CSV table of C-alpha atoms and ligand atoms in Angstrom, one decimal:
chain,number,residue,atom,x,y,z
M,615,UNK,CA,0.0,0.0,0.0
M,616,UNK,CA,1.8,2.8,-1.2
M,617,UNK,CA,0.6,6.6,-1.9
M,618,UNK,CA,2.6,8.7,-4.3
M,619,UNK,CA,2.1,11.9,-5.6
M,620,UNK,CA,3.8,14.6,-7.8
M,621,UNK,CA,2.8,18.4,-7.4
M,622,UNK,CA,4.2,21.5,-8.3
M,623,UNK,CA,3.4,24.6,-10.5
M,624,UNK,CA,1.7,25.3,-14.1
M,625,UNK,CA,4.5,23.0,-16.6
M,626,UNK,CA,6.8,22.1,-13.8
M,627,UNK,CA,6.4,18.5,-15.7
M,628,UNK,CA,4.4,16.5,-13.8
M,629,UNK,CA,2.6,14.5,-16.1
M,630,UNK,CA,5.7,13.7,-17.9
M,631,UNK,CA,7.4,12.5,-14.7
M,632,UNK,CA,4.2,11.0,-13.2
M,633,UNK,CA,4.0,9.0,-17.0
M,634,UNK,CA,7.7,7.7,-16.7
M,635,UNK,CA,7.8,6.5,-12.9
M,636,UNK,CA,4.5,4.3,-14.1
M,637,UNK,CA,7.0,2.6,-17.0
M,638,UNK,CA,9.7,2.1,-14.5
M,639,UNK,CA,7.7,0.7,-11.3
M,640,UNK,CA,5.6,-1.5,-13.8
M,641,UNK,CA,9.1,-2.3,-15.2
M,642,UNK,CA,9.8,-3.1,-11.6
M,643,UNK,CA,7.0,-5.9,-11.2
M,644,UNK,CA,5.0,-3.1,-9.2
M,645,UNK,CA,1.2,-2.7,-10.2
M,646,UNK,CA,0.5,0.6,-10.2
M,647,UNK,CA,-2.6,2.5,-10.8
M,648,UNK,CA,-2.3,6.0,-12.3
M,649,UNK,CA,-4.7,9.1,-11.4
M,650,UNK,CA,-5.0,12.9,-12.2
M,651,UNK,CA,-6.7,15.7,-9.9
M,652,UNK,CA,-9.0,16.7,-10.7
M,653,UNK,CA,-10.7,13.8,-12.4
M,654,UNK,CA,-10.5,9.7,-12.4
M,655,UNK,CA,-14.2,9.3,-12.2
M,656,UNK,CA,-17.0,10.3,-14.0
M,657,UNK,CA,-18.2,12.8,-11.3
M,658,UNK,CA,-14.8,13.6,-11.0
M,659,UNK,CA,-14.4,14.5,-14.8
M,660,UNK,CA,-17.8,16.2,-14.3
M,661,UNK,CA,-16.3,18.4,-11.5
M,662,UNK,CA,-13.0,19.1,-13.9
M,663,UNK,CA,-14.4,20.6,-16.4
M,664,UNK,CA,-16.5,23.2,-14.8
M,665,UNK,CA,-13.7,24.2,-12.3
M,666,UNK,CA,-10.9,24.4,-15.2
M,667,UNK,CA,-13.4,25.2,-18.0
M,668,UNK,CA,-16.5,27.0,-17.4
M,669,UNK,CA,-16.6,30.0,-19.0
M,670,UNK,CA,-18.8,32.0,-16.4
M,671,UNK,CA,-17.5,33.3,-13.6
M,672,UNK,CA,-17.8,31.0,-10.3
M,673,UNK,CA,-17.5,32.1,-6.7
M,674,UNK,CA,-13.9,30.7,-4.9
M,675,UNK,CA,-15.9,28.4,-2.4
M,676,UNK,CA,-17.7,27.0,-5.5
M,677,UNK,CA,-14.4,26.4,-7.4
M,678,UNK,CA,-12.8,24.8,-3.8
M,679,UNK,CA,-16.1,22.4,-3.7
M,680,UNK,CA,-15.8,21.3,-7.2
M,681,UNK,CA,-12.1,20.1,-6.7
M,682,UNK,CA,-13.2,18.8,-3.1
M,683,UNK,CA,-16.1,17.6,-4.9
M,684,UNK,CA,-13.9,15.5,-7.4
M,685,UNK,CA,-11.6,14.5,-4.9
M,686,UNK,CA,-14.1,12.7,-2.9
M,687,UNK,CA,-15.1,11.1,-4.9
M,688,UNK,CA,-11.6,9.7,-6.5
M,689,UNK,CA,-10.7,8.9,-2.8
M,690,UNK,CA,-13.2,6.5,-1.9
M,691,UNK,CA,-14.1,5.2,-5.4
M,692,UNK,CA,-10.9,4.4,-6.6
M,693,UNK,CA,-7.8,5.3,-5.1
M,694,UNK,CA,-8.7,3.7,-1.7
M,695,UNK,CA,-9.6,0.7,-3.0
M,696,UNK,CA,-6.6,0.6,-5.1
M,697,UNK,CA,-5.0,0.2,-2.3
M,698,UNK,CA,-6.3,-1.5,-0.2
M,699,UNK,CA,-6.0,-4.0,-3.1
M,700,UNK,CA,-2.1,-3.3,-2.7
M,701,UNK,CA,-1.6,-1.5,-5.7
M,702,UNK,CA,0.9,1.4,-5.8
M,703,UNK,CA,-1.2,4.8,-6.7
M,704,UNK,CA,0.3,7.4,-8.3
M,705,UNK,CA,-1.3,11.0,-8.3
M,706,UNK,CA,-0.9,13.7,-10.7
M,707,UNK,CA,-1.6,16.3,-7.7
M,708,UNK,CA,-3.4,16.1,-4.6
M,709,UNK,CA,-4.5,17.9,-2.0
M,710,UNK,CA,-1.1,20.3,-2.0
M,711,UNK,CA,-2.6,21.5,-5.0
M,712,UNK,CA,-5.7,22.9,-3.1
M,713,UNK,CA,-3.2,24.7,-0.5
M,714,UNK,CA,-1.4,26.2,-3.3
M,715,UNK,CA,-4.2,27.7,-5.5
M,716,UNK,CA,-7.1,28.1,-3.6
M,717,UNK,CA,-5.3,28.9,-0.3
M,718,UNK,CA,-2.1,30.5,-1.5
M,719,UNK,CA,-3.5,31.5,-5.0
M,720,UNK,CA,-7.3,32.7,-4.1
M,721,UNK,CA,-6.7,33.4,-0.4
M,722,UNK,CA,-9.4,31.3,1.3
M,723,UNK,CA,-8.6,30.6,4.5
M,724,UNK,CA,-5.9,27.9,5.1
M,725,UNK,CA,-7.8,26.8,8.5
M,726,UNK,CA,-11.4,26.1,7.1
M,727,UNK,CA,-9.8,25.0,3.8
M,728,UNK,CA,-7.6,22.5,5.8
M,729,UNK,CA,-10.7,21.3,7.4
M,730,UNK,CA,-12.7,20.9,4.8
M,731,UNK,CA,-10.0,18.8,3.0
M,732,UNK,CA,-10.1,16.2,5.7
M,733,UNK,CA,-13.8,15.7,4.9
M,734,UNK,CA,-13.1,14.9,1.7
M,735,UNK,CA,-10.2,12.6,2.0
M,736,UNK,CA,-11.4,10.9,4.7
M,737,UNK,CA,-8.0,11.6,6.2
M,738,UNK,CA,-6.0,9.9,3.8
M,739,UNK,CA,-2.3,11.2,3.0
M,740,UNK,CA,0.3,10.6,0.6
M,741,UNK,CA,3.5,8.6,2.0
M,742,UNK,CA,5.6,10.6,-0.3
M,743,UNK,CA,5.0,14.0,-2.4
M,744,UNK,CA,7.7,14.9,-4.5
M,745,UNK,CA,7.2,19.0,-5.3
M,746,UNK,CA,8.6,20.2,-8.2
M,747,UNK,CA,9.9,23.2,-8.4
M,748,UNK,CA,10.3,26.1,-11.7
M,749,UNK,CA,10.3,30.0,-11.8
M,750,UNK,CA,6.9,30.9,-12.9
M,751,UNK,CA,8.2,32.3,-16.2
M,752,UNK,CA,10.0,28.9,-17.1
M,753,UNK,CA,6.7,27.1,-16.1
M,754,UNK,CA,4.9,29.1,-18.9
M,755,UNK,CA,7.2,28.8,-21.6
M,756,UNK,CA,6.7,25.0,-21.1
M,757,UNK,CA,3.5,25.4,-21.4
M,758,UNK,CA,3.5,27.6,-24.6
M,759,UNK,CA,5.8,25.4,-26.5
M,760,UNK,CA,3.8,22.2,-25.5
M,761,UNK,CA,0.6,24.3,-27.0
M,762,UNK,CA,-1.5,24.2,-24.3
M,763,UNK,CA,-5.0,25.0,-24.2
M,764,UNK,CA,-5.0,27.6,-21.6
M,765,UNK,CA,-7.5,26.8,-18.7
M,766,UNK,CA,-9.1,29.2,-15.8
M,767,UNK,CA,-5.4,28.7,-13.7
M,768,UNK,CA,-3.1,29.1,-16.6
M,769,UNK,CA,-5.0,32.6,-17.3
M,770,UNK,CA,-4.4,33.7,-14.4
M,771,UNK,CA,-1.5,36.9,-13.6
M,772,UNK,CA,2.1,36.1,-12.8
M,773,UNK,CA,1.5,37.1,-9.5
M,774,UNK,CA,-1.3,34.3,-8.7
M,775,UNK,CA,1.2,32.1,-10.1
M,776,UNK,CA,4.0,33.2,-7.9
M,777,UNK,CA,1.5,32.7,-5.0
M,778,UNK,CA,0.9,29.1,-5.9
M,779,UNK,CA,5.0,28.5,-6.4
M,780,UNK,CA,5.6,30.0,-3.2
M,781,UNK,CA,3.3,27.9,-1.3
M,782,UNK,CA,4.3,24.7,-3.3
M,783,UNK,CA,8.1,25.6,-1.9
M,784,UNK,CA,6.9,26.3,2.1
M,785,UNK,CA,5.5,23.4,1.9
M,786,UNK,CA,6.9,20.9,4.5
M,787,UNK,CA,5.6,17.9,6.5
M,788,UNK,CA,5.5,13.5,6.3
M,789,UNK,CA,7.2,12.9,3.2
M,790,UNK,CA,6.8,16.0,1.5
M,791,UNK,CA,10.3,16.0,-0.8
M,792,UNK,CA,11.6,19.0,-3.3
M,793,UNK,CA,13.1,18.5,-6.5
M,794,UNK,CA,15.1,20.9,-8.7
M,795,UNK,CA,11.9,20.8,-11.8
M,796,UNK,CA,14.4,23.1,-14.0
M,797,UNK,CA,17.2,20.5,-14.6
M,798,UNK,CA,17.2,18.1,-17.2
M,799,UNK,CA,14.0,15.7,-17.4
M,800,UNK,CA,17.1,13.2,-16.7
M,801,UNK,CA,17.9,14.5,-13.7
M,802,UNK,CA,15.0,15.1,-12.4
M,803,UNK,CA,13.9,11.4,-13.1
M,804,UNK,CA,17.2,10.6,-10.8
M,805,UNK,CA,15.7,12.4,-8.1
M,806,UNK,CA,12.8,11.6,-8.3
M,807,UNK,CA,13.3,7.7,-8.3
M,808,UNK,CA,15.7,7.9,-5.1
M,809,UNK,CA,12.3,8.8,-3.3
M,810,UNK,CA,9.8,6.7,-4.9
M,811,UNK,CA,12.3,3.6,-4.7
M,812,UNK,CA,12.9,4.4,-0.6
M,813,UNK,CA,9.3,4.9,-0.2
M,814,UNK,CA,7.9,2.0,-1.6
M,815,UNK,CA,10.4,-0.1,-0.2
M,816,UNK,CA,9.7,1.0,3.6
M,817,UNK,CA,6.1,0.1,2.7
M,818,UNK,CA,7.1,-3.2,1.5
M,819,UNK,CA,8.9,-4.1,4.9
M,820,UNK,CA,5.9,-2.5,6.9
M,821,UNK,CA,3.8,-5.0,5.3
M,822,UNK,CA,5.7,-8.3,5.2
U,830,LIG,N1,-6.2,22.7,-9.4
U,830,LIG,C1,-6.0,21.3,-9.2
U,830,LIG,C2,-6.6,23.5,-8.3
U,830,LIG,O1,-6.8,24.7,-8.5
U,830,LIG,N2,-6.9,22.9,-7.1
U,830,LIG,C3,-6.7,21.5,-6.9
U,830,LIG,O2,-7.0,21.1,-5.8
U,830,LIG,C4,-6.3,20.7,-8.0
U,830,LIG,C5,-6.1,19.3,-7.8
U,830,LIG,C6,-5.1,21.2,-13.3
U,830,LIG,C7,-5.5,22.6,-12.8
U,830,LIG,O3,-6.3,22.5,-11.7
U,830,LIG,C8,-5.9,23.3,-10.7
U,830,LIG,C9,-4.4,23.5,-10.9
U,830,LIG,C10,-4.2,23.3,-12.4
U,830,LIG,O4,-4.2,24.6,-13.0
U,830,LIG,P1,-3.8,20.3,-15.3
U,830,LIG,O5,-3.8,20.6,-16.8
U,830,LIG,O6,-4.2,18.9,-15.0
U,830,LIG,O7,-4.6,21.4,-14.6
U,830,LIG,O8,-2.3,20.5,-14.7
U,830,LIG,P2,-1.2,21.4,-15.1
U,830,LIG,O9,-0.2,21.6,-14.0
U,830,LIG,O10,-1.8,22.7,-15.6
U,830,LIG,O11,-0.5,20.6,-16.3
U,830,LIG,P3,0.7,21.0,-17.2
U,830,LIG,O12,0.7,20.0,-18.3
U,830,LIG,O13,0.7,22.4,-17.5
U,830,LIG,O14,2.0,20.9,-16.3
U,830,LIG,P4,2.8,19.6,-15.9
U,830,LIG,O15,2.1,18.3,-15.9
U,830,LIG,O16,3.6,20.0,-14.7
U,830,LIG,O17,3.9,19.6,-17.1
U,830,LIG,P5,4.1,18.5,-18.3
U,830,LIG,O18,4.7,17.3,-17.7
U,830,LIG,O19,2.9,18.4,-19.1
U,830,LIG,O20,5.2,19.2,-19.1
U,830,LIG,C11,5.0,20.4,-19.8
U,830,LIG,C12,6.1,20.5,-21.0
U,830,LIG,O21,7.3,20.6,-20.4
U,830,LIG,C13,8.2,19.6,-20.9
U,830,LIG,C14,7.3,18.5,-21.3
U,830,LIG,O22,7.9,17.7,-22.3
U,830,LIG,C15,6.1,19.3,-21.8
U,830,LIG,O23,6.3,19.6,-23.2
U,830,LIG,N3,9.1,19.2,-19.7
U,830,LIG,C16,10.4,19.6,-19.6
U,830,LIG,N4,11.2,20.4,-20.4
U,830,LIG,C17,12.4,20.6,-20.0
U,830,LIG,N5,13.0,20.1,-18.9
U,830,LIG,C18,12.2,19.3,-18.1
U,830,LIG,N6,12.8,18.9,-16.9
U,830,LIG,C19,10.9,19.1,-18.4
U,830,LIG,N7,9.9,18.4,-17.8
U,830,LIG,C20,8.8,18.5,-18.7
């Protein structure tokens, strides 16, 4: 039973980091199931769109229920049981992500935030989170040369942004680790697979 998930700012390269550790724990004889926040579920999908896509305007505790909303729901419906079938998950965000956009970025309050993200995970944490870290500016220029279809976040000012890369750098607690996002996706991988391969090995030994 092991909990993994990678966070970090707009084009820090998440996906492609979360898409390579699947190849190499799979390579490893590991059977790993694979989710992005928001979505995994068909509510959660629901939830994903309106919160990334809508074009109206949406009140910030409206935009914090539909990711809770989503999150929920991928909790109980499929990452839990995931793991409680031992599977390895691994997360394309979590509930750092909240802290850092809706806390950080919108400036709801942290305490009632926090609290409100219990009740949608149940409680559950990640035994590692690996933060990756860019400037804001090299964040976006990922982004642009990828051709991203800009979403509500992404068109938001540099100084949002900053917010959110701020927080996602304070951030501290059980197995919350930092990696260097602007080196090589080489090195990155390097660093990033010292964790995951310590992690999932002290979860193997807590369970034999
Ligand atoms: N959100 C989400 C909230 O507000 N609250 C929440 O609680 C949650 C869960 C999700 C949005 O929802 C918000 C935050 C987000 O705005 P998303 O599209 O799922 O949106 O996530 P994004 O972070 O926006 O996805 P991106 O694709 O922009 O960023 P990634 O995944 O970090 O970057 P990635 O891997 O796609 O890479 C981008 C480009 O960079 C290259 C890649 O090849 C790719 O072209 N790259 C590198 N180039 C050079 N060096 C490296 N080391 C590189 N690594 C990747």
């Amino acid at each position: 039973m092991t909990f993994l998930v990678v966070e970090g700012p707009e084009g820090a390269g998440k996906t492609t980091l979360v898409r390579w550790l699947q190849t190499e724990l799979e390579a490893a004889g590991v059977s790993v199931l694979t989710v992005r926040e928001p979505g995994g579920t068909p509510v959660a999908e629901a939830a994903r769109k309106l919160a990334l896509k809508s074009r109206h305007d949406m009140a910030l505790g409206a935009e914090l229920f539909l990711v809770l909303a989503a999150r929920a729901d991928l909790v109980e419906r499929v990452i839990r049981p995931a793991l409680q079938a031992g599977q390895v998950v691994l997360c394309d965000r979590f509930w750092l992500s909240t802290l850092a956009y809706q806390v950080a970025g919108r400036g709801l309050p942290r305490a009632e935030v926090d609290a409100a993200l219990r009740l949608a995970t149940g409680g559950l944490e990640p035994d590692l989170t690996i933060v990756l870290d860019v400037p804001v500016t090299v964040g976006r220029d990922r982004q642009r040369t990828a051709r991203k279809v800009r979403d509500r976040f992404e068109r938001e000012d540099d100084a949002f942004h900053e917010r959110v890369r701020a927080a996602y750098r304070a951030a501290d607690g059980r197995g919350v680790v930092h990696i260097d996002a602007s080196q090589s996706k080489q090195a990155v991988r390097q660093a990033a697979w010292h964790w995951v391969a310590q992690t999932a090995e002290l979860s193997l030994r807590g369970v034999s």
